Short mmCIF file of C-alpha atoms in Angstrom, two decimals:
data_model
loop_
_atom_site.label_atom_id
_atom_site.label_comp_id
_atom_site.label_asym_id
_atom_site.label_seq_id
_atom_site.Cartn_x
_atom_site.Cartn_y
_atom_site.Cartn_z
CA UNK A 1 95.43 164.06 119.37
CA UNK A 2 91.99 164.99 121.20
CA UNK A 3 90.59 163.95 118.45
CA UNK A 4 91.78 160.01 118.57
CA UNK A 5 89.55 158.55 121.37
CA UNK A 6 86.41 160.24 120.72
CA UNK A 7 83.49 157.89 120.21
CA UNK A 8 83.15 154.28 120.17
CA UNK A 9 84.65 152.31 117.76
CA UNK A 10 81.33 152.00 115.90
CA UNK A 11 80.95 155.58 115.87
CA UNK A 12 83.62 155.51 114.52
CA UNK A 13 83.01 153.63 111.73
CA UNK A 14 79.94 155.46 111.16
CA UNK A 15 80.90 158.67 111.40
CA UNK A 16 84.40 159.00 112.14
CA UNK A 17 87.02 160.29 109.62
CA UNK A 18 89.95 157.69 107.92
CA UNK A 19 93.57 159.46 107.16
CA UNK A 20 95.47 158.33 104.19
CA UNK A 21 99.14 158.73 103.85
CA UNK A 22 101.12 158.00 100.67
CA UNK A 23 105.46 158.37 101.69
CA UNK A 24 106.97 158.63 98.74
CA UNK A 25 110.89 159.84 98.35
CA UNK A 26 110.22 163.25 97.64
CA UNK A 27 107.07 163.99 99.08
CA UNK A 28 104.43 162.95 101.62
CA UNK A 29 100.62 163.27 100.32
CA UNK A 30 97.70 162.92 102.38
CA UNK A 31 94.08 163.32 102.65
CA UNK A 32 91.38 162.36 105.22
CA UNK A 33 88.03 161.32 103.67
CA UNK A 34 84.23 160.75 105.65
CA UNK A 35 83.19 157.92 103.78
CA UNK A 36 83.74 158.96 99.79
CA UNK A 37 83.48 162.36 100.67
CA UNK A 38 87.87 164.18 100.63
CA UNK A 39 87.87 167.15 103.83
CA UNK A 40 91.32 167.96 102.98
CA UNK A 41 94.50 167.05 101.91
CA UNK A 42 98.24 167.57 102.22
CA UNK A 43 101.63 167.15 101.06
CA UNK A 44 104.74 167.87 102.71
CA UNK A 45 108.51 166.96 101.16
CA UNK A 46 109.53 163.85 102.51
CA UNK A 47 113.18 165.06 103.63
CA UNK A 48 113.50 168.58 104.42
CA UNK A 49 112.18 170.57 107.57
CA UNK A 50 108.22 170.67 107.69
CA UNK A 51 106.48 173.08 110.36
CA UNK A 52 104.96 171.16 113.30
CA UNK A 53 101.86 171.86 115.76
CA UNK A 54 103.91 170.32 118.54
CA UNK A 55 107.56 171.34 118.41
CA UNK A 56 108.62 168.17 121.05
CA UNK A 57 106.79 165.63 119.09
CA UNK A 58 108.27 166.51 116.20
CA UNK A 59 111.82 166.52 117.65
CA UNK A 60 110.89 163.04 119.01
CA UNK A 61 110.10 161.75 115.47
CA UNK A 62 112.87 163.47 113.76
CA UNK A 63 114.71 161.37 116.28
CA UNK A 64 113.18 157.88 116.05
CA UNK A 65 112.79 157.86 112.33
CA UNK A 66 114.28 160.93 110.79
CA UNK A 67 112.73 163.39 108.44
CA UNK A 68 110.46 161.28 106.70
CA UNK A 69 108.90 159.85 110.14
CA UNK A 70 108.56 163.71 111.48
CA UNK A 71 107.19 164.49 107.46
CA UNK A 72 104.46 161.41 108.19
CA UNK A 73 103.23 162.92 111.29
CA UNK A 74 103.00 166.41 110.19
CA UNK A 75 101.03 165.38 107.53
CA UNK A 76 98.56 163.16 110.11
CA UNK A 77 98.40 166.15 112.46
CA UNK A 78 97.48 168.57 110.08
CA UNK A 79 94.61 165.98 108.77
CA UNK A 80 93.40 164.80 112.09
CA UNK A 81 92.86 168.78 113.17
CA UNK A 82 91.04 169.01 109.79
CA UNK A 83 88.38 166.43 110.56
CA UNK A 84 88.65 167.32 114.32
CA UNK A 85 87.15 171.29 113.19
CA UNK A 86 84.57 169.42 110.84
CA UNK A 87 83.49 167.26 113.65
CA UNK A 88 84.90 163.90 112.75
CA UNK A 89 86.86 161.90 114.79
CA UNK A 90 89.94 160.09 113.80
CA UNK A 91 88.80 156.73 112.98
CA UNK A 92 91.93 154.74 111.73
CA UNK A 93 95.35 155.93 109.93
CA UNK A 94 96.14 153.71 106.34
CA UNK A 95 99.53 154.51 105.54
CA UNK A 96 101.97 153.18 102.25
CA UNK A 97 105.88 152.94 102.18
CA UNK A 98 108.15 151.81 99.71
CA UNK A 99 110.70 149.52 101.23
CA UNK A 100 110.35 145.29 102.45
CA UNK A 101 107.45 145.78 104.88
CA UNK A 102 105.85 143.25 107.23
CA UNK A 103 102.26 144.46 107.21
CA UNK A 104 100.99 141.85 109.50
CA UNK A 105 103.28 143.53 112.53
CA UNK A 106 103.75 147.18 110.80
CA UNK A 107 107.12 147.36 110.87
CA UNK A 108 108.93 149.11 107.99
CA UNK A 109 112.02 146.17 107.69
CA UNK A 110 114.12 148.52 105.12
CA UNK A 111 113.14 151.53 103.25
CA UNK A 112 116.57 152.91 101.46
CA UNK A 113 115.76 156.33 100.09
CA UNK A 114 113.79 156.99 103.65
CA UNK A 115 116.72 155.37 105.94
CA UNK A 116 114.43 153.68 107.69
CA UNK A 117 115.52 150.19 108.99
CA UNK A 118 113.18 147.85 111.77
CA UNK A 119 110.77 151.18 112.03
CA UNK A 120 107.86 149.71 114.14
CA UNK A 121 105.91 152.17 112.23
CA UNK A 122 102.34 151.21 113.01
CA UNK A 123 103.01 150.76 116.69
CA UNK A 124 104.52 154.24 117.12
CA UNK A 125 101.55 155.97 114.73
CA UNK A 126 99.25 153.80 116.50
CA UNK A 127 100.51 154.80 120.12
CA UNK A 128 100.50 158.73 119.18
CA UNK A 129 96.90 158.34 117.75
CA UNK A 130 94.79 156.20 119.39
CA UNK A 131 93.62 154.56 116.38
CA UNK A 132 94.15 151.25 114.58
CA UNK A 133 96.77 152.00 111.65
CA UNK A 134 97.27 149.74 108.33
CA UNK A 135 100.90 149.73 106.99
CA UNK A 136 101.94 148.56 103.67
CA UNK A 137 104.07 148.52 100.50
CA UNK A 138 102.98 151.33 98.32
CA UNK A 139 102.80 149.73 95.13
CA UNK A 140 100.69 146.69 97.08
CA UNK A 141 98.45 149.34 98.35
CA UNK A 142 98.63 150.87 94.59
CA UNK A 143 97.82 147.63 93.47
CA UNK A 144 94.78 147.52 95.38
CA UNK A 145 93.11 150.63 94.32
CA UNK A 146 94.26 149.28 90.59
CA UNK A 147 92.60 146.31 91.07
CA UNK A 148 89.38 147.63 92.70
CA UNK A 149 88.94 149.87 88.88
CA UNK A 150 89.63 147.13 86.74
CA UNK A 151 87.41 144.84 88.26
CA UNK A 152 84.58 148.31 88.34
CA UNK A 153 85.89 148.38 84.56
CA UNK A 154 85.65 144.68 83.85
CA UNK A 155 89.13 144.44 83.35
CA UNK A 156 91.62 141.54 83.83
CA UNK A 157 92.68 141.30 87.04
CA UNK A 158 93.52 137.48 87.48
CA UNK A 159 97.24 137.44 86.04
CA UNK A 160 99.21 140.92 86.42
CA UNK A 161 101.63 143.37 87.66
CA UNK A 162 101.43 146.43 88.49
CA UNK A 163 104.14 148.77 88.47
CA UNK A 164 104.49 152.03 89.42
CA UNK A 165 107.39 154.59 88.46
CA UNK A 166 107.76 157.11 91.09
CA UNK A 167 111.24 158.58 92.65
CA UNK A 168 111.67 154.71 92.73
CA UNK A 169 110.75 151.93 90.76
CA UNK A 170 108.87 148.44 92.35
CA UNK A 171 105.81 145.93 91.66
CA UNK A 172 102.65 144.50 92.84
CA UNK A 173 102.42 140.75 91.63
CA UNK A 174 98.80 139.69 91.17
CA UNK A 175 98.40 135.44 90.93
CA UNK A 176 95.67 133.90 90.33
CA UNK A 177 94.30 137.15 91.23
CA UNK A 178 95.58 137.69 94.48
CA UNK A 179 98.41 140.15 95.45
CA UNK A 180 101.85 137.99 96.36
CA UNK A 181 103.49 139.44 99.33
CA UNK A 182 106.60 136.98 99.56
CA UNK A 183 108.69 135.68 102.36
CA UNK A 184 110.14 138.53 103.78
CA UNK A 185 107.49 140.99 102.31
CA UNK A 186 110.04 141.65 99.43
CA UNK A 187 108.26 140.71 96.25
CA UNK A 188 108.01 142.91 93.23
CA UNK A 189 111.60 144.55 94.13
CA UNK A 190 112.29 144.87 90.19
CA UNK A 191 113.25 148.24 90.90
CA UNK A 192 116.24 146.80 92.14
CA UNK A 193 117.26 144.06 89.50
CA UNK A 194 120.53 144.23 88.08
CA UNK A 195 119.87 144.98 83.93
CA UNK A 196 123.05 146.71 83.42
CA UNK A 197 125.90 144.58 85.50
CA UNK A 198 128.68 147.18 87.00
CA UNK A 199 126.30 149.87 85.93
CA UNK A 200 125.27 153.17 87.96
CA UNK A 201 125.82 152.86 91.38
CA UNK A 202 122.41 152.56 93.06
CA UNK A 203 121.10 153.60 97.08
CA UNK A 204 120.78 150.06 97.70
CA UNK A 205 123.90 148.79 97.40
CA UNK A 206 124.19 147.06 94.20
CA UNK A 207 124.94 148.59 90.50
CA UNK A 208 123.07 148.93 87.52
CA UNK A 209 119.04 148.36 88.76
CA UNK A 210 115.91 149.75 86.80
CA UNK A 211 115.80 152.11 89.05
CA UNK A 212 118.44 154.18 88.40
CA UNK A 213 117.95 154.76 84.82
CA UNK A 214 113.96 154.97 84.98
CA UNK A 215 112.68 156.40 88.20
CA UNK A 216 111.63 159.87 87.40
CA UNK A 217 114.84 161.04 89.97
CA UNK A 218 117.03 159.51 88.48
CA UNK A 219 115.48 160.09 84.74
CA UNK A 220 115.95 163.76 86.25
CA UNK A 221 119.72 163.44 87.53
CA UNK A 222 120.84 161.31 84.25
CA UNK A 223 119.50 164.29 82.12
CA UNK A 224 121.34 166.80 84.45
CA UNK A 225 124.25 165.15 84.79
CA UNK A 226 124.70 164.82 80.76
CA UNK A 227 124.11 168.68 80.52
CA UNK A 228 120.66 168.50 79.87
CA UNK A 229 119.39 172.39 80.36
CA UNK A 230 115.67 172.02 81.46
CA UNK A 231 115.38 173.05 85.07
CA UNK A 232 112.38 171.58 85.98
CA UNK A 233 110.30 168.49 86.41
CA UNK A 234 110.90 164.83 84.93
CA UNK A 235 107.47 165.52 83.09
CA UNK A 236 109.34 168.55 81.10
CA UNK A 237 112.22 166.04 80.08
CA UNK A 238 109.93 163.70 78.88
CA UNK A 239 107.75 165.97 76.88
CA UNK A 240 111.01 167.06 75.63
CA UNK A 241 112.19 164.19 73.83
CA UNK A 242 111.30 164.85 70.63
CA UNK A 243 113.01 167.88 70.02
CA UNK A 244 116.12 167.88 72.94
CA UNK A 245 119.12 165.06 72.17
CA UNK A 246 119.77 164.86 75.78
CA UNK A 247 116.53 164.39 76.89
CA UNK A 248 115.72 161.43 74.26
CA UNK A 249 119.03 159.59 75.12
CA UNK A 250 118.02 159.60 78.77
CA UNK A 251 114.63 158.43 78.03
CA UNK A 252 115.74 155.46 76.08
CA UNK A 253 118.14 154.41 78.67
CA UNK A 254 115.14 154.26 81.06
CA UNK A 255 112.51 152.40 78.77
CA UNK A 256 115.18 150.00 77.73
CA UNK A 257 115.93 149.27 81.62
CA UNK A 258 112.45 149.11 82.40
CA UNK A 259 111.19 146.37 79.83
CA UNK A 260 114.43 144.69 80.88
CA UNK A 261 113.29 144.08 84.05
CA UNK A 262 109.68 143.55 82.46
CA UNK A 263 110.74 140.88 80.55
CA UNK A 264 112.63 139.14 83.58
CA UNK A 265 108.71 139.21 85.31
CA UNK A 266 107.30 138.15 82.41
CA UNK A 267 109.74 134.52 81.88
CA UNK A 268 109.22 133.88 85.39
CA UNK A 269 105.58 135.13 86.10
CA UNK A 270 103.76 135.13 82.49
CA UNK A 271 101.34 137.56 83.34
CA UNK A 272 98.50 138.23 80.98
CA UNK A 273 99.13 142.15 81.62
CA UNK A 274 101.62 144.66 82.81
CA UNK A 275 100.09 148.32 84.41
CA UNK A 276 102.62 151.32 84.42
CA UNK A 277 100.81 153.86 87.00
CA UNK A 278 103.19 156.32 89.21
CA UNK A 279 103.66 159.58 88.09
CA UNK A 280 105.17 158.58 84.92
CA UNK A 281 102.83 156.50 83.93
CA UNK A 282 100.86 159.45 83.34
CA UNK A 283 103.00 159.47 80.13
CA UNK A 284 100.73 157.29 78.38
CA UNK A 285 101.89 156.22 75.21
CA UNK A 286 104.99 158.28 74.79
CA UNK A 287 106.54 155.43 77.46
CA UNK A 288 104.15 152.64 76.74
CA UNK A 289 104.85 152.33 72.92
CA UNK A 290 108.59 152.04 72.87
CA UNK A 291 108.11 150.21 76.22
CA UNK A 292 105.85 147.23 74.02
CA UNK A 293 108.18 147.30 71.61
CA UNK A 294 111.42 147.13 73.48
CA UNK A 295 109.62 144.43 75.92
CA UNK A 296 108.38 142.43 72.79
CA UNK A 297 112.05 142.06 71.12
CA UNK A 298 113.64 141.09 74.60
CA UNK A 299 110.86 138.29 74.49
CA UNK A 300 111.00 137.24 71.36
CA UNK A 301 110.49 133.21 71.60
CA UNK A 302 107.24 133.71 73.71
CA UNK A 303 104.43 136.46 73.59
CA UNK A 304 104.65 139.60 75.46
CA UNK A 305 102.36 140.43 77.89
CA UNK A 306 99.66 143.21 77.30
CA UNK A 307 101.65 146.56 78.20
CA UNK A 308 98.53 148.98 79.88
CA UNK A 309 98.42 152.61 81.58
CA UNK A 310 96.80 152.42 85.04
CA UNK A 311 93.24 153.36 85.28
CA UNK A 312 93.89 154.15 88.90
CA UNK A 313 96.32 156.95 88.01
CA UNK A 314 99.08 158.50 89.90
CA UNK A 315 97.03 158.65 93.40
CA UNK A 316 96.59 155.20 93.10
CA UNK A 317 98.94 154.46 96.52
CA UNK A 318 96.92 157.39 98.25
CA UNK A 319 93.91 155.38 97.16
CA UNK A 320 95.13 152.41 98.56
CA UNK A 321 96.11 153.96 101.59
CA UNK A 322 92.26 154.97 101.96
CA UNK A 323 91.09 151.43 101.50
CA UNK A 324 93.75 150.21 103.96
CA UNK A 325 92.68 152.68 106.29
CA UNK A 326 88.75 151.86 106.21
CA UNK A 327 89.30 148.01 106.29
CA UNK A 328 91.21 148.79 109.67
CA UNK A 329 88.57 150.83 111.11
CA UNK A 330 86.16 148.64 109.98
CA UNK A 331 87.31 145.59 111.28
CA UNK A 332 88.56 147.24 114.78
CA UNK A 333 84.84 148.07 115.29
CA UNK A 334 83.65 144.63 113.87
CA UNK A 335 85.71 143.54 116.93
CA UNK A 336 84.50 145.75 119.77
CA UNK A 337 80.74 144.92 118.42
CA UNK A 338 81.51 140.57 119.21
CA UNK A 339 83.40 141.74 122.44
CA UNK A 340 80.21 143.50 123.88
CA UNK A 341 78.21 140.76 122.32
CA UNK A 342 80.12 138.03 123.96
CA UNK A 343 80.08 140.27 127.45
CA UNK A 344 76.27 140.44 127.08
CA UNK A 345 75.90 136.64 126.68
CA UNK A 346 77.86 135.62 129.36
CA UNK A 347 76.74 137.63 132.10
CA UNK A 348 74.94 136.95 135.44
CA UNK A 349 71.29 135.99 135.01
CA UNK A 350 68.91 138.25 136.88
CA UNK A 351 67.87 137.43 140.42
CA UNK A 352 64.64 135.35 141.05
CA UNK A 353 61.40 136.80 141.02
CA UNK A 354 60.86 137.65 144.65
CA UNK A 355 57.31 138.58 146.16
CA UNK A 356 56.45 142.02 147.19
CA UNK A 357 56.09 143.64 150.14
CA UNK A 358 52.79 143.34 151.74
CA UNK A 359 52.00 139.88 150.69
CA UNK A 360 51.47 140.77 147.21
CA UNK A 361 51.46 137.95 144.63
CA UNK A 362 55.07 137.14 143.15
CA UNK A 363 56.14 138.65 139.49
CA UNK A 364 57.93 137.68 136.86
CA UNK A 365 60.00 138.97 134.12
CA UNK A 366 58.31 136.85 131.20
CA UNK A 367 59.95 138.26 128.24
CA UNK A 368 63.11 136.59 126.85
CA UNK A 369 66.40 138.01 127.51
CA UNK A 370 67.32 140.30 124.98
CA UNK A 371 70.39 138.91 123.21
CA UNK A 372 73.02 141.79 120.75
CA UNK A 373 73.38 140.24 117.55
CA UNK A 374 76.82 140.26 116.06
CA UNK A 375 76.85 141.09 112.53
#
């Protein structure tokens, strides 16, 4: 993009524009902000055809990391141009995944529902760009928009997980209020805990996980699959419970998987409070009060955690993204400032005062060498 290498990196920061990108199974959402203020945004479907400014490119991605790679860049093209027409440059890219990620190197290590395995996905975003770009687990990056309200809120934020219910299901686990990433960048993976052994086959491999029965896809294909007639959106099943059979079986399959698995967190972690954000979340309490209660009998012996709706909301991983995306531009141009600091320390000191020509009296430069302060 043109767009990329405009400006210093402290013009950047100033002035340039930061692209969020949220990949979720089913769709790709993104927006590009200048400081707090949103240009535009986007969303593309995550695994289906998308148009492309740059037909090659897009063949290139489709190759290297299939749909949902060429689906990413789409979305960053369309962005970039966006803030390239308002007359911001592209400052730094802040992208979330589900999947095991290593966020220190970038590199997508396994996303199932994406088929994305070793994807060196900062590196090749980075490389197309020209920016730095911030990769990392979407309900991590959720987690850190969550955070940031409760603590604006004065909420709890020492002890907790955060979960949110998407097309897939995973955690953020907060410790002594700090997010745990794990060894292999795998923590929070409830999603895929077995609750139901030699249950419903599931993408990764194993049977019976929380996500099959409560992601809102597979919340959708359960009700589908048991003749369920609405033709629309897991948020039409779900308001539907009340008054379709179907629709209320399915739904208490899901809650009873997910405090399942909310229970297993809670024996080993003891968190003073579970958030349900995601798109479901949005349910409020038509899935939080069964959720307590089914959570609180699995317990039983010991108290159950606080059960809470996000205050983030459902664009809390876009959020994230945002913040991921102005820490990187931020720090990239904290950099270049100590580089050029350091360079202006160390160089040569000026020649000697010399006399003039025509035997006029030597001069010298008296005032002290000025000296860039790195802040």
């Amino acid at each position: 993009m043109s767009a990329a290498g405009t400006g210093s990196h402290g013009g950047r920061e100033a002035s340039g524009a930061v692209v969020a990108v949220d990949v979720g199974g089913t769709t790709v959402k993104g927006m590009v902000r200048v400081g707090d203020v949103v240009l535009d945004r986007a969303v593309v479907p995550t695994l289906a055809p998308v148009a492309a400014t740059d037909a090659h490119a897009a063949a290139t991605d489709a190759a290297v990391g299939g749909p949902a790679l060429a689906a990413v860049t789409a979305v960053v093209d369309r962005l970039a141009a966006a803030a390239a027409a308002a007359g911001h440059p592209l400052a730094a890219i802040g992208l979330c995944t589900p999947g095991v990620v290593d966020a220190e190197t970038g590199t997508v290590v396994v996303a199932v529902n994406l088929d994305w395995h070793d994807l060196p996905l900062a590196g090749l975003l980075r490389d197309r760009y020209g920016v730095p770009v911030a990769v990392a687990h979407d309900a991590r990056a959720a987690a850190t928009a969550e955070i940031a309200a409760r603590t604006a809120a004065g909420r709890d934020v020492a002890e907790l997980v955060f979960i949110p219910i998407g097309t897939g299901v995973s955690a953020s686990l907060v410790v002594d209020g700090r997010l745990v990433v794990g060894a292999a960048g795998g923590a929070g993976e409830v999603g895929h805990v077995c609750v139901r052994p030699g249950g419903e086959p599931c993408t990764c491999g194993q049977r019976g996980c929380v996500e099959v029965y409560a992601s809102a896809r597979n919340i959708r294909r359960r009700y589908r699959a048991a003749g369920g007639t609405i033709d629309g959106a897991t948020e039409e099943i779900v308001a539907a419970v009340d008054a379709d059979p179907v629709a209320a079986a399915v739904w208490a399959d899901a809650v009873d998987a997910l405090a399942a698995g909310i229970a297993i967190l809670s024996a080993v972690l003891d968190p003073a409070v579970v958030v349900v954000g995601g798109g479901l979340g949005e349910s409020g309490e038509r899935l939080l009060a069964p959720l307590r209660a089914a959570v609180d009998a699995r317990l039983g012996w010991r108290p159950a955690p606080r059960i809470e709706q996000s205050l983030a909301g459902a664009g809390a991983g876009l959020a994230g993204a945002a913040l991921l995306a102005r820490t990187a531009a931020q720090s990239t141009a904290a950099q270049s400032t100590a580089a050029q600091s350091t360079a202006a320390q160390s160089a040569p000191a000026p020649p000697a005062a010399t006399t003039a020509a025509h035997g006029a009296e030597p001069t010298t430069d008296t005032a002290p060498p000025r000296t860039r302060r790195t802040p």
